[in-house]
CSV table of C-alpha atoms and ligand atoms in Angstrom, one decimal:
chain,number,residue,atom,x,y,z
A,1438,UNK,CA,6.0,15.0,-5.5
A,1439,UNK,CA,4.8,12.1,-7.6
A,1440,UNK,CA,8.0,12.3,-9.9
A,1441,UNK,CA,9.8,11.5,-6.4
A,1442,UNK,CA,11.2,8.2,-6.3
A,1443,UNK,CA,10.6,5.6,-3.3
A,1444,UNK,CA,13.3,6.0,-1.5
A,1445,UNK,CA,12.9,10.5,-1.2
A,1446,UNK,CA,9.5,9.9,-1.0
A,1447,UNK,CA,10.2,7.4,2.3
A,1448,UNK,CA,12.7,10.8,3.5
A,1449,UNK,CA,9.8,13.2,2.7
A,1450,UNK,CA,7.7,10.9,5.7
A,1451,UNK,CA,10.1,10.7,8.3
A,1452,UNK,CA,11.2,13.9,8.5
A,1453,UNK,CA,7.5,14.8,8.3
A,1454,UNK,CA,7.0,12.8,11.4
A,1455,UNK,CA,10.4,14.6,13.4
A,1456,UNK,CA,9.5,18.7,12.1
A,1457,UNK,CA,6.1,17.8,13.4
A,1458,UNK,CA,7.3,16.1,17.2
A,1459,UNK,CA,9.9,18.5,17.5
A,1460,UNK,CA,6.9,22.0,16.8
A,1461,UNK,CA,5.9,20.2,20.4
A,1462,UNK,CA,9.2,21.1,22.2
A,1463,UNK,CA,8.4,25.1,21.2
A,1464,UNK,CA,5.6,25.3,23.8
A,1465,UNK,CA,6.9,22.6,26.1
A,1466,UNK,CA,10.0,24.7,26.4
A,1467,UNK,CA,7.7,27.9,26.7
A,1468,UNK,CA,9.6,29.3,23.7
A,1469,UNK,CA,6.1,30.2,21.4
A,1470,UNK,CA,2.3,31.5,21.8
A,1471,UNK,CA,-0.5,31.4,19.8
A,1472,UNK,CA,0.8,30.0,16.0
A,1473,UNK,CA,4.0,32.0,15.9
A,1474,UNK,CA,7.4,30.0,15.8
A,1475,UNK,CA,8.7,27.4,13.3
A,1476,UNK,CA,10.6,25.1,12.4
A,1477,UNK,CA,11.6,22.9,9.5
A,1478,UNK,CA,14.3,20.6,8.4
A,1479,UNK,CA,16.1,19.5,5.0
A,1480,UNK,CA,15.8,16.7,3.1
A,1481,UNK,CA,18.6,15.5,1.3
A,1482,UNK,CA,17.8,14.3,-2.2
A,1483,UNK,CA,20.2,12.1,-4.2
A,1484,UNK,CA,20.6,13.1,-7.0
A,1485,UNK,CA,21.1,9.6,-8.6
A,1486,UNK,CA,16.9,9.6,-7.4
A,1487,UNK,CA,16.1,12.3,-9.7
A,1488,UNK,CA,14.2,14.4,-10.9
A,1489,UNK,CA,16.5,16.9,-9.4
A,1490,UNK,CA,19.8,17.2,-7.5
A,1491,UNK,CA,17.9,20.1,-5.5
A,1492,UNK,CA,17.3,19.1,-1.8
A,1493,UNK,CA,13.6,19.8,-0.4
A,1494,UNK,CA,12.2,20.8,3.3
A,1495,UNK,CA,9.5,19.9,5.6
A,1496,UNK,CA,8.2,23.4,7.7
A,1497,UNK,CA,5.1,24.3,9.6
A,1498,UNK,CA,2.2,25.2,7.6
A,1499,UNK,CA,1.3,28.9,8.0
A,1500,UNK,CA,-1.6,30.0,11.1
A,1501,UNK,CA,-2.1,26.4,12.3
A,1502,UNK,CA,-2.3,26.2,16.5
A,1503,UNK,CA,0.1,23.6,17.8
A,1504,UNK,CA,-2.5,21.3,18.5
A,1505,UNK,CA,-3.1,20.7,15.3
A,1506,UNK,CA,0.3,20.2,14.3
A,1507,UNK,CA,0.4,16.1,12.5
A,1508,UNK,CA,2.9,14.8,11.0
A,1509,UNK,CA,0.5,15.0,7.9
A,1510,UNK,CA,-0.3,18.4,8.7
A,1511,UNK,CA,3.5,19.7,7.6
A,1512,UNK,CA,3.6,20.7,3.8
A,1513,UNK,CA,7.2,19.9,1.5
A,1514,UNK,CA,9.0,22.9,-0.5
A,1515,UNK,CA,11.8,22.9,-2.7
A,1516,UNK,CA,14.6,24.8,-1.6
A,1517,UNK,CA,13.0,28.1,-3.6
A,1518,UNK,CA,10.5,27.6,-0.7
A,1519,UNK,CA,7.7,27.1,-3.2
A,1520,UNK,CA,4.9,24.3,-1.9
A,1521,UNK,CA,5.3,20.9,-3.5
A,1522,UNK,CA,2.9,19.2,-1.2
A,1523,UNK,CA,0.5,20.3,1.5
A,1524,UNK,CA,-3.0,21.6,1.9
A,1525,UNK,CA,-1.9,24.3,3.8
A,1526,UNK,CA,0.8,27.7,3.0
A,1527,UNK,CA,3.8,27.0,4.3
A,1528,UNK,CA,4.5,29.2,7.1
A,1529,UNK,CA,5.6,33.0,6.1
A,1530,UNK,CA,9.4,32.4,7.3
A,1531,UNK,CA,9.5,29.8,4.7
A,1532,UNK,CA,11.8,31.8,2.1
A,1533,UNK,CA,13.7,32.5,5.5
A,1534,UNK,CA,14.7,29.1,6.3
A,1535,UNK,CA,15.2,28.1,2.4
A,1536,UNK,CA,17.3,31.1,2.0
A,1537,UNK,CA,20.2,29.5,4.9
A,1538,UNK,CA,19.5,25.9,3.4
A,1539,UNK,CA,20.6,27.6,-0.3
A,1540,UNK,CA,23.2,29.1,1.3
A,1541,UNK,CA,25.0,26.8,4.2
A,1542,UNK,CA,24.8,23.4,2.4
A,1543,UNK,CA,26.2,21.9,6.4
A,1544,UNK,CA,22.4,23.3,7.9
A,1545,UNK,CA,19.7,20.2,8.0
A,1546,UNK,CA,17.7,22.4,10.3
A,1547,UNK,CA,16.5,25.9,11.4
A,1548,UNK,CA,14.5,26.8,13.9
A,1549,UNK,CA,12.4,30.4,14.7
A,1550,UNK,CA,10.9,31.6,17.6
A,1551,UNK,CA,9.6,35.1,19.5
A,1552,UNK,CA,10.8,33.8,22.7
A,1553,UNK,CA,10.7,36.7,25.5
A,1554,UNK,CA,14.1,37.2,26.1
A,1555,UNK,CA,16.3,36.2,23.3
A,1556,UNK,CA,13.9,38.3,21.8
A,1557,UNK,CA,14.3,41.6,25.1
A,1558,UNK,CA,17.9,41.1,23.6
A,1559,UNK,CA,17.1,41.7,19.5
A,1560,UNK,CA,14.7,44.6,20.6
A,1561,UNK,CA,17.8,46.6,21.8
A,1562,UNK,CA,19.9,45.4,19.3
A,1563,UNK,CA,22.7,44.2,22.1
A,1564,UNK,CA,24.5,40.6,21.5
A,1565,UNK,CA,24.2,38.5,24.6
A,1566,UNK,CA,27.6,38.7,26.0
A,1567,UNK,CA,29.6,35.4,26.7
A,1568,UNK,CA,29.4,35.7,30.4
A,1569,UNK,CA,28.6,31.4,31.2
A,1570,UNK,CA,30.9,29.1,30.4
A,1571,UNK,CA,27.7,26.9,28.7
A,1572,UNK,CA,27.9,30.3,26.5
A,1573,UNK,CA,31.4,29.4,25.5
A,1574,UNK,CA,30.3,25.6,25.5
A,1575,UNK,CA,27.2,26.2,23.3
A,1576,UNK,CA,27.6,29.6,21.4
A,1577,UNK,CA,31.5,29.7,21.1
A,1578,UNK,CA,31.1,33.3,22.7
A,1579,UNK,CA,28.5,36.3,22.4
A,1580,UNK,CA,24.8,35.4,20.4
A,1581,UNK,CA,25.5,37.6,17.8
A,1582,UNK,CA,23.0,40.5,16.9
A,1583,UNK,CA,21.6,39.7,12.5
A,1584,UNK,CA,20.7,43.3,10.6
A,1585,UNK,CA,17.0,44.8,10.7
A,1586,UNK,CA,15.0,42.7,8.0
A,1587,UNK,CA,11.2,42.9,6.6
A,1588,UNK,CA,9.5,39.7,5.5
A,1589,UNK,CA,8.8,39.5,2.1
A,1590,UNK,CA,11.7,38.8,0.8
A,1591,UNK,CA,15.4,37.2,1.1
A,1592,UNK,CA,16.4,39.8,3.3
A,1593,UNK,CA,15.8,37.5,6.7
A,1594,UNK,CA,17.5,34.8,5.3
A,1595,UNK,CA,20.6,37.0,4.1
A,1596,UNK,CA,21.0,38.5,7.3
A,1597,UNK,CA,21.0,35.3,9.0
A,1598,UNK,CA,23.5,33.6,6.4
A,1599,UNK,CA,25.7,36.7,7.3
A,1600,UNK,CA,25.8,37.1,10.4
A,1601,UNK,CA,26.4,33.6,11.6
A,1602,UNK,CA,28.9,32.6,8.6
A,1603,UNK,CA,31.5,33.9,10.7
A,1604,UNK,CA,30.3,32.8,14.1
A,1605,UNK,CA,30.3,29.6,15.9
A,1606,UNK,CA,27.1,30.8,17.5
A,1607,UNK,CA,24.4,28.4,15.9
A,1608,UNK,CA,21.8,31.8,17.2
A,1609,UNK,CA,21.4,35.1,15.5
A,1610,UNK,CA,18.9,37.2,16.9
A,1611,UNK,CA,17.4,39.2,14.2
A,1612,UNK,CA,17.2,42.9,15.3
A,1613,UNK,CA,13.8,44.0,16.0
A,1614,UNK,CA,12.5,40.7,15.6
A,1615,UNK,CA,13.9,37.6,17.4
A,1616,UNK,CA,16.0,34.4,17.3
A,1617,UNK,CA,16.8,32.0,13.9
A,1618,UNK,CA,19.0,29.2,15.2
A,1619,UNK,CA,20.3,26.5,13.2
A,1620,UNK,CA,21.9,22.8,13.4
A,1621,UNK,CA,23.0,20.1,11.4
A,1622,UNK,CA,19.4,18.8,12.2
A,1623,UNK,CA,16.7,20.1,13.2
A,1624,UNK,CA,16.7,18.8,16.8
A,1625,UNK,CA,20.3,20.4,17.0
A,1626,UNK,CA,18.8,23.5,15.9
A,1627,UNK,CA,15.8,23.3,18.6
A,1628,UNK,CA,18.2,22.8,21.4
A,1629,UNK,CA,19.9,25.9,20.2
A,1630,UNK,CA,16.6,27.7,20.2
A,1631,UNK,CA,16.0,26.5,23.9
A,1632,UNK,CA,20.1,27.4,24.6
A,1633,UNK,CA,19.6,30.6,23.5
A,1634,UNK,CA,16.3,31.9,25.6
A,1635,UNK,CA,18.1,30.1,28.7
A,1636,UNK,CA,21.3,32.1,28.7
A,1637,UNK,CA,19.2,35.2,26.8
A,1638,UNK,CA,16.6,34.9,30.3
A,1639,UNK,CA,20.0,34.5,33.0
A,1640,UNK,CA,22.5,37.1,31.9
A,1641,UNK,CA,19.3,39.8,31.5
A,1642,UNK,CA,18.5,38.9,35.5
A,1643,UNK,CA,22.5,38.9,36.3
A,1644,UNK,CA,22.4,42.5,34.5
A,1645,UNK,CA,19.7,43.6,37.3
A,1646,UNK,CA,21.9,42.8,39.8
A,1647,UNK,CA,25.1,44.4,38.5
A,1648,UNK,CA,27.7,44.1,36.1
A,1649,UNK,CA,28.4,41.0,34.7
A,1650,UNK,CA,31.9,39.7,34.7
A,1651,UNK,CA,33.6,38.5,31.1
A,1652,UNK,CA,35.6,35.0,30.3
A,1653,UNK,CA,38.7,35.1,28.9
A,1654,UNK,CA,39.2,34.7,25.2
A,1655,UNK,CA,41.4,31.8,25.8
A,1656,UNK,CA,38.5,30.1,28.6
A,1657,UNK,CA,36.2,30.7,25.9
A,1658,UNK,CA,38.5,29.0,22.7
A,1659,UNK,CA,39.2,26.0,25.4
A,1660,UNK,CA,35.4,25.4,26.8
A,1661,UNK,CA,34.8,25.6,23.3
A,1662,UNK,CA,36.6,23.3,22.0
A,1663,UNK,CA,36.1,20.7,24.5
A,1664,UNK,CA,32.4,20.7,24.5
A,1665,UNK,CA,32.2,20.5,20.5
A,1666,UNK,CA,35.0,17.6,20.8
A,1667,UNK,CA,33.0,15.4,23.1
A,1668,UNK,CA,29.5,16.4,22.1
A,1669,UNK,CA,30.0,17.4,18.8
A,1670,UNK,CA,26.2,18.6,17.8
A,1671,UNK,CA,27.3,22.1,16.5
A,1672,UNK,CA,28.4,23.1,13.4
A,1673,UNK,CA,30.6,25.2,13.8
A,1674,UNK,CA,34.0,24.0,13.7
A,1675,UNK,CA,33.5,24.3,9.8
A,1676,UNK,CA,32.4,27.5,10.1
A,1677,UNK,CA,34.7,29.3,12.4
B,2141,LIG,ZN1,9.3,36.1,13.4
């Protein structure tokens, strides 16, 4: 990181300071337990600043409790998601997150937790349907199901990248596993991950009590694209 000039080297600091505030909304929001759950965000590097054009990220280090999570506690990787600088491994979803940062250059931040109900919904494989119009305001329409993945290798990250390229969901939930949202920041991408265990956790209990009733394609386009005009924090009218 020494190579870094002053001025990516300042960027590397502050978004160590906001990955590590934001790992506090995880529990707050009752989204993680134990050390499970991450999330990271890019840093854009200039590539007038050298040494590379390559952009880097700031992620949880891997098996540290939230307690201990410090701004100097987050480690740096390049966008291969190999450690430039920390005293800890980054966290084991690492090549996940790099993998969508690679991939969709318009993501500054992911986000990956095991909440219970997003994650009810990628155990049976079923896409949340768009049932609530803050669905259609946040998602666009269903929260799309991503393929079964091992860790280990790109295989998260390309299922994520695929499935949501041609969604305005910012959510995937990974089959079998759980939720990856992302967001042209990383706090964009933690409100998704709290979006998407709310509606996840109401349409499961409106299930219990019977069938649930659909919106309109049309409803959904038009909540749509009124919420994203006046709030504006998704990504996804370049995406859809
Ligand atoms: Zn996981």
């Amino acid at each position: 990181m020494t190579t870094y000039p002053r001025p990516v080297l300042e960027e590397v600091a502050r978004t160590r300071e906001v990955v590590a505030r934001l790992h506090a909304e995880l529990p707050r929001w009752g989204l993680v337990v134990w050390t499970a759950g991450n999330v990271s965000q890019r840093v854009v590097v200039d590539p007038r600043h050298g040494p590379g054009p390559e952009d880097l990220l700031v992620i949880k280090p891997s098996g540290v409790t939230y307690d201990e999570l410090t701004a100097e506690a987050m480690v740096v990787c390049d966008l291969d998601g190999n450690l430039l600088e920390g005293d800890r491994s980054p966290s084991s979803d690492t090549a996940a997150h790099a993998y969508v940062y690679r991939n969709m250059p318009e993501v500054g931040g992911v986000v990956h937790t095991h909440s219970t109900y997003a994650t009810a919904w990628a155990a049976r494989g079923e896409p949340v349907p768009c049932v609530l119009t803050m669905m259609a305001d946040e998602f666009g329409g269903d929260v799309p199901v991503g393929p079964f993945a091992l860790i280990g290798d790109d295989s998260i990250g390309r299922g994520i990248v695929e499935t949501l390229r041609g969604s305005r969901s910012p959510a995937v939930l990974m089959r079998n596993h759980g939720p990856f949202t992302i967001g042209r920041d990383a706090v964009a991408a933690v409100k998704a991950a709290v979006m998407v265990e709310e509606v996840a956790r109401t349409v499961h209990i409106a299930r219990q009590l019977g069938p649930t009733v659909p919106i309109d394609q049309n409803h959904i386009d038009s909540l749509y694209a009124r919420y994203q005009n006046v709030y504006g924090q998704n990504l996804t009218e370049d995406r859809s």
